[in-house]
Amino acid sequence: MAETILLTGATGYIASHTWLALQAAGYQVVGVDNFSNSSPEVLKRLAQLGGQTPVFEQADVCDPTALAQVFAKHQPQAVVHFAAFKAVGESTQQPLAYYRNNLGGLVNTCEQMQAHGCKRIVFSSSATVYGVPERLPLREDAALSAVNPYGATKLMGETILRDLGAADPSWQTACLRYFNPVGAHESGLIGEDPRGTPNNLMPYVAQVAIGRRPRLQVFGNDYDTPDGTGVRDYIHVLDLAEGHVAALRFLLSGPESITVNLGTGQGYSVLDLVKAYEAASGQAVPYDIVARRPGDVAACYADPTLAQQRLGWQARHTLARMCEDSWRWQRMNPQGFEPS
Ligand code: WQD
């Protein structure tokens, strides 16, 4: 019988794409979400794409009783923990909400795992744990620091899991440090659906391309980068999803734990992305150069060698493909999942 994998935050952007990849890899998937930052419509799309009714429980990962019931009912062999708030700016305004939800949710999930004999967890971490990169490309042994409460919850999450494994070696953890996830499933049926004004570049560019927003604001062109605008390691969400399948396979096939970068190793500037999006969509993306955004770094991109060596995984999709898939999602769902 194939292993049962529990996904927390299951109807979110990265989790929903990972759900399909895990199903395709032959795992039994159970999703948990409280819809605090996602839509129940995702479940209908997953049913369409996966050809089976998703096994789903609505619950808050911060609710011990509700989560205990999910574990008792489904008895998962491993957990992929996505559930967390993820807006850097919001985290500086609401630090307590971020610490309670992101850390409280992780601790509660681990306590329920322990109580139900499930000790394998894949943790959604972030390149934000590197703070301001001292050297590029970033390797997993680079210095770590938190430059905002969101980043602090990711860094503390990794610490919690490391300490758990040190206290009880039967725990196995995989911390996946995402760089900049973008794009959408090739069907255009699921994709990134930020609420309100998108914080991140690609969804904002997509909304300019479709005419939902008049112009893009480019946050500074005076960085020490080839064209002066910020450079990031954009990774297709489908590649990211496959990275989770590879990490799970690693945990299920041996005794070890691991922390890896999930990036392409290729940096692109804001203007590179704008040009690529215009080519993919055939739409103009007008922009203005404005002041830098506080907290931004000039450049951040991965050394993806360790994931390739230890997980046998590497990103395959090009920037053009990321933009094409993002544009198809945006065109087919101009108002995202929720009809306006
Ligand atoms: C990318 C580049 C901006 C918007 C953040 C989080 C990180 C992770 C991914 C969760 C930068 C520029 C952006 C805009 C712009 N999130 N930009 N105009 O900041 O690298 O990473 O999202 O895990 O933790 O920190 O991504 O997409 O916000 O910015 O010029 O309207 O685009 O300055 O150079 P970032 P981003």
mmCIF file of N, CA and C and ligand atoms in Angstrom, residues 86-88 125-128 148 150 154 178-181 198-204 216-220 223 229-232 234 270 293 296-298, ligand 1:
data_model
loop_
_atom_site.group_PDB
_atom_site.id
_atom_site.type_symbol
_atom_site.label_atom_id
_atom_site.label_comp_id
_atom_site.label_asym_id
_atom_site.label_seq_id
_atom_site.Cartn_x
_atom_site.Cartn_y
_atom_site.Cartn_z
ATOM 1 N N LYS A 86 2.976 34.166 4.829
ATOM 2 C CA LYS A 86 4.232 34.297 4.085
ATOM 3 C C LYS A 86 4.529 35.694 3.537
ATOM 4 N N ALA A 87 3.859 36.715 4.050
ATOM 5 C CA ALA A 87 4.112 38.059 3.507
ATOM 6 C C ALA A 87 5.105 38.806 4.385
ATOM 7 N N VAL A 88 6.271 39.111 3.821
ATOM 8 C CA VAL A 88 7.350 39.741 4.587
ATOM 9 C C VAL A 88 6.881 41.055 5.211
ATOM 10 N N SER A 125 10.834 25.833 3.930
ATOM 11 C CA SER A 125 11.647 26.943 4.402
ATOM 12 C C SER A 125 11.863 27.930 3.241
ATOM 13 N N SER A 126 12.822 28.813 3.386
ATOM 14 C CA SER A 126 12.920 29.908 2.405
ATOM 15 C C SER A 126 14.344 30.450 2.345
ATOM 16 N N ALA A 127 14.735 30.932 1.196
ATOM 17 C CA ALA A 127 16.058 31.555 1.040
ATOM 18 C C ALA A 127 16.172 32.795 1.914
ATOM 19 N N THR A 128 15.065 33.233 2.444
ATOM 20 C CA THR A 128 15.076 34.408 3.320
ATOM 21 C C THR A 128 15.914 34.150 4.579
ATOM 22 N N ASN A 148 13.512 39.791 9.082
ATOM 23 C CA ASN A 148 12.121 40.199 9.329
ATOM 24 C C ASN A 148 11.429 39.060 10.062
ATOM 25 N N TYR A 150 8.901 37.231 9.400
ATOM 26 C CA TYR A 150 8.598 36.060 8.550
ATOM 27 C C TYR A 150 9.846 35.185 8.425
ATOM 28 N N LYS A 154 10.913 31.172 9.725
ATOM 29 C CA LYS A 154 11.483 30.094 8.899
ATOM 30 C C LYS A 154 12.793 29.603 9.519
ATOM 31 N N TYR A 178 13.198 27.488 -0.358
ATOM 32 C CA TYR A 178 12.695 27.923 -1.676
ATOM 33 C C TYR A 178 13.353 29.240 -2.031
ATOM 34 N N PHE A 179 13.684 29.419 -3.296
ATOM 35 C CA PHE A 179 14.086 30.741 -3.754
ATOM 36 C C PHE A 179 12.828 31.486 -4.191
ATOM 37 N N ASN A 180 12.666 31.863 -5.444
ATOM 38 C CA ASN A 180 11.449 32.629 -5.774
ATOM 39 C C ASN A 180 10.472 31.817 -6.620
ATOM 40 N N PRO A 181 9.480 31.188 -5.986
ATOM 41 C CA PRO A 181 8.545 30.350 -6.735
ATOM 42 C C PRO A 181 7.646 31.191 -7.634
ATOM 43 N N PRO A 198 -0.626 42.209 -4.950
ATOM 44 C CA PRO A 198 0.470 41.225 -4.857
ATOM 45 C C PRO A 198 1.750 41.858 -4.316
ATOM 46 N N ASN A 199 2.386 41.160 -3.349
ATOM 47 C CA ASN A 199 3.688 41.645 -2.866
ATOM 48 C C ASN A 199 4.792 41.284 -3.844
ATOM 49 N N ASN A 200 4.595 40.093 -4.477
ATOM 50 C CA ASN A 200 5.692 39.540 -5.271
ATOM 51 C C ASN A 200 5.633 40.007 -6.727
ATOM 52 N N LEU A 201 6.788 39.959 -7.355
ATOM 53 C CA LEU A 201 6.945 40.540 -8.689
ATOM 54 C C LEU A 201 6.079 39.885 -9.751
ATOM 55 N N MET A 202 6.174 38.546 -9.900
ATOM 56 C CA MET A 202 5.512 37.956 -11.065
ATOM 57 C C MET A 202 3.984 38.100 -11.032
ATOM 58 N N PRO A 203 3.330 37.849 -9.892
ATOM 59 C CA PRO A 203 1.886 38.050 -9.915
ATOM 60 C C PRO A 203 1.503 39.504 -10.186
ATOM 61 N N TYR A 204 2.348 40.429 -9.757
ATOM 62 C CA TYR A 204 2.050 41.841 -10.026
ATOM 63 C C TYR A 204 2.190 42.122 -11.531
ATOM 64 N N LEU A 216 3.675 48.717 -13.453
ATOM 65 C CA LEU A 216 4.529 48.085 -12.444
ATOM 66 C C LEU A 216 5.438 49.152 -11.834
ATOM 67 N N GLN A 217 5.628 49.069 -10.523
ATOM 68 C CA GLN A 217 6.639 49.915 -9.882
ATOM 69 C C GLN A 217 7.890 49.048 -9.706
ATOM 70 N N VAL A 218 8.975 49.502 -10.303
ATOM 71 C CA VAL A 218 10.248 48.760 -10.151
ATOM 72 C C VAL A 218 10.981 49.377 -8.955
ATOM 73 N N PHE A 219 11.193 48.564 -7.930
ATOM 74 C CA PHE A 219 11.747 49.087 -6.670
ATOM 75 C C PHE A 219 13.258 49.279 -6.760
ATOM 76 N N GLY A 220 13.655 50.308 -7.469
ATOM 77 C CA GLY A 220 15.061 50.709 -7.500
ATOM 78 C C GLY A 220 15.804 50.144 -8.696
ATOM 79 N N TYR A 223 20.933 49.256 -7.846
ATOM 80 C CA TYR A 223 21.648 48.162 -7.161
ATOM 81 C C TYR A 223 22.898 47.789 -7.943
ATOM 82 N N THR A 229 18.622 46.661 -11.419
ATOM 83 C CA THR A 229 17.418 46.206 -10.696
ATOM 84 C C THR A 229 17.722 44.875 -9.988
ATOM 85 N N GLY A 230 16.869 44.532 -9.038
ATOM 86 C CA GLY A 230 17.107 43.362 -8.187
ATOM 87 C C GLY A 230 17.182 42.068 -8.983
ATOM 88 N N VAL A 231 18.105 41.208 -8.575
ATOM 89 C CA VAL A 231 18.294 39.896 -9.224
ATOM 90 C C VAL A 231 17.845 38.794 -8.278
ATOM 91 N N ARG A 232 17.000 37.876 -8.817
ATOM 92 C CA ARG A 232 16.507 36.768 -7.997
ATOM 93 C C ARG A 232 16.570 35.446 -8.759
ATOM 94 N N TYR A 234 14.391 32.789 -9.872
ATOM 95 C CA TYR A 234 12.993 32.389 -10.057
ATOM 96 C C TYR A 234 12.942 30.914 -10.421
ATOM 97 N N VAL A 270 14.775 42.231 -12.443
ATOM 98 C CA VAL A 270 13.372 42.622 -12.599
ATOM 99 C C VAL A 270 13.087 42.902 -14.073
ATOM 100 N N ARG A 293 12.665 49.169 -2.175
ATOM 101 C CA ARG A 293 11.753 48.679 -1.117
ATOM 102 C C ARG A 293 12.605 48.323 0.091
ATOM 103 N N ASP A 296 14.867 44.894 0.890
ATOM 104 C CA ASP A 296 15.281 44.124 -0.297
ATOM 105 C C ASP A 296 16.798 43.998 -0.356
ATOM 106 N N VAL A 297 17.262 42.868 -0.899
ATOM 107 C CA VAL A 297 18.694 42.711 -1.156
ATOM 108 C C VAL A 297 18.922 42.905 -2.652
ATOM 109 N N ALA A 298 20.159 43.195 -3.043
ATOM 110 C CA ALA A 298 20.464 43.438 -4.463
ATOM 111 C C ALA A 298 20.278 42.161 -5.264
HETATM 112 C C1 WQD B 1 11.515 40.154 -6.403
HETATM 113 C C2 WQD B 1 12.220 41.359 -7.013
HETATM 114 C C3 WQD B 1 11.886 43.380 -5.771
HETATM 115 C C4 WQD B 1 7.557 43.613 -6.605
HETATM 116 C C5 WQD B 1 9.977 37.379 -1.277
HETATM 117 C C6 WQD B 1 10.174 36.942 0.139
HETATM 118 C C7 WQD B 1 10.676 35.519 0.174
HETATM 119 C C8 WQD B 1 9.742 34.638 -0.606
HETATM 120 C C9 WQD B 1 9.616 35.138 -2.037
HETATM 121 C C10 WQD B 1 8.096 33.607 0.767
HETATM 122 C C11 WQD B 1 12.881 42.246 -5.966
HETATM 123 C C12 WQD B 1 11.253 43.481 -7.158
HETATM 124 C C13 WQD B 1 8.881 43.201 -6.548
HETATM 125 C C14 WQD B 1 7.228 44.819 -7.301
HETATM 126 C C15 WQD B 1 9.542 45.125 -7.845
HETATM 127 N N1 WQD B 1 8.453 34.612 0.001
HETATM 128 N N2 WQD B 1 9.854 43.941 -7.173
HETATM 129 N N3 WQD B 1 8.244 45.517 -7.897
HETATM 130 O O1 WQD B 1 11.432 39.925 -2.191
HETATM 131 O O2 WQD B 1 12.870 38.288 -3.526
HETATM 132 O O3 WQD B 1 11.216 37.397 -1.913
HETATM 133 O O4 WQD B 1 9.121 36.496 -1.957
HETATM 134 O O5 WQD B 1 8.711 32.613 1.047
HETATM 135 O O6 WQD B 1 10.723 35.091 1.519
HETATM 136 O O7 WQD B 1 11.177 37.765 0.715
HETATM 137 O O8 WQD B 1 10.423 38.465 -4.021
HETATM 138 O O9 WQD B 1 8.838 38.926 -5.826
HETATM 139 O O10 WQD B 1 8.759 40.372 -3.725
HETATM 140 O O11 WQD B 1 10.672 40.618 -5.350
HETATM 141 O O12 WQD B 1 10.437 45.796 -8.385
HETATM 142 O O13 WQD B 1 6.035 45.247 -7.371
HETATM 143 O O14 WQD B 1 11.256 42.153 -7.665
HETATM 144 O O15 WQD B 1 12.519 44.595 -5.421
HETATM 145 O O16 WQD B 1 14.087 42.766 -6.539
HETATM 146 P P1 WQD B 1 11.580 38.626 -2.907
HETATM 147 P P2 WQD B 1 9.569 39.613 -4.724
#
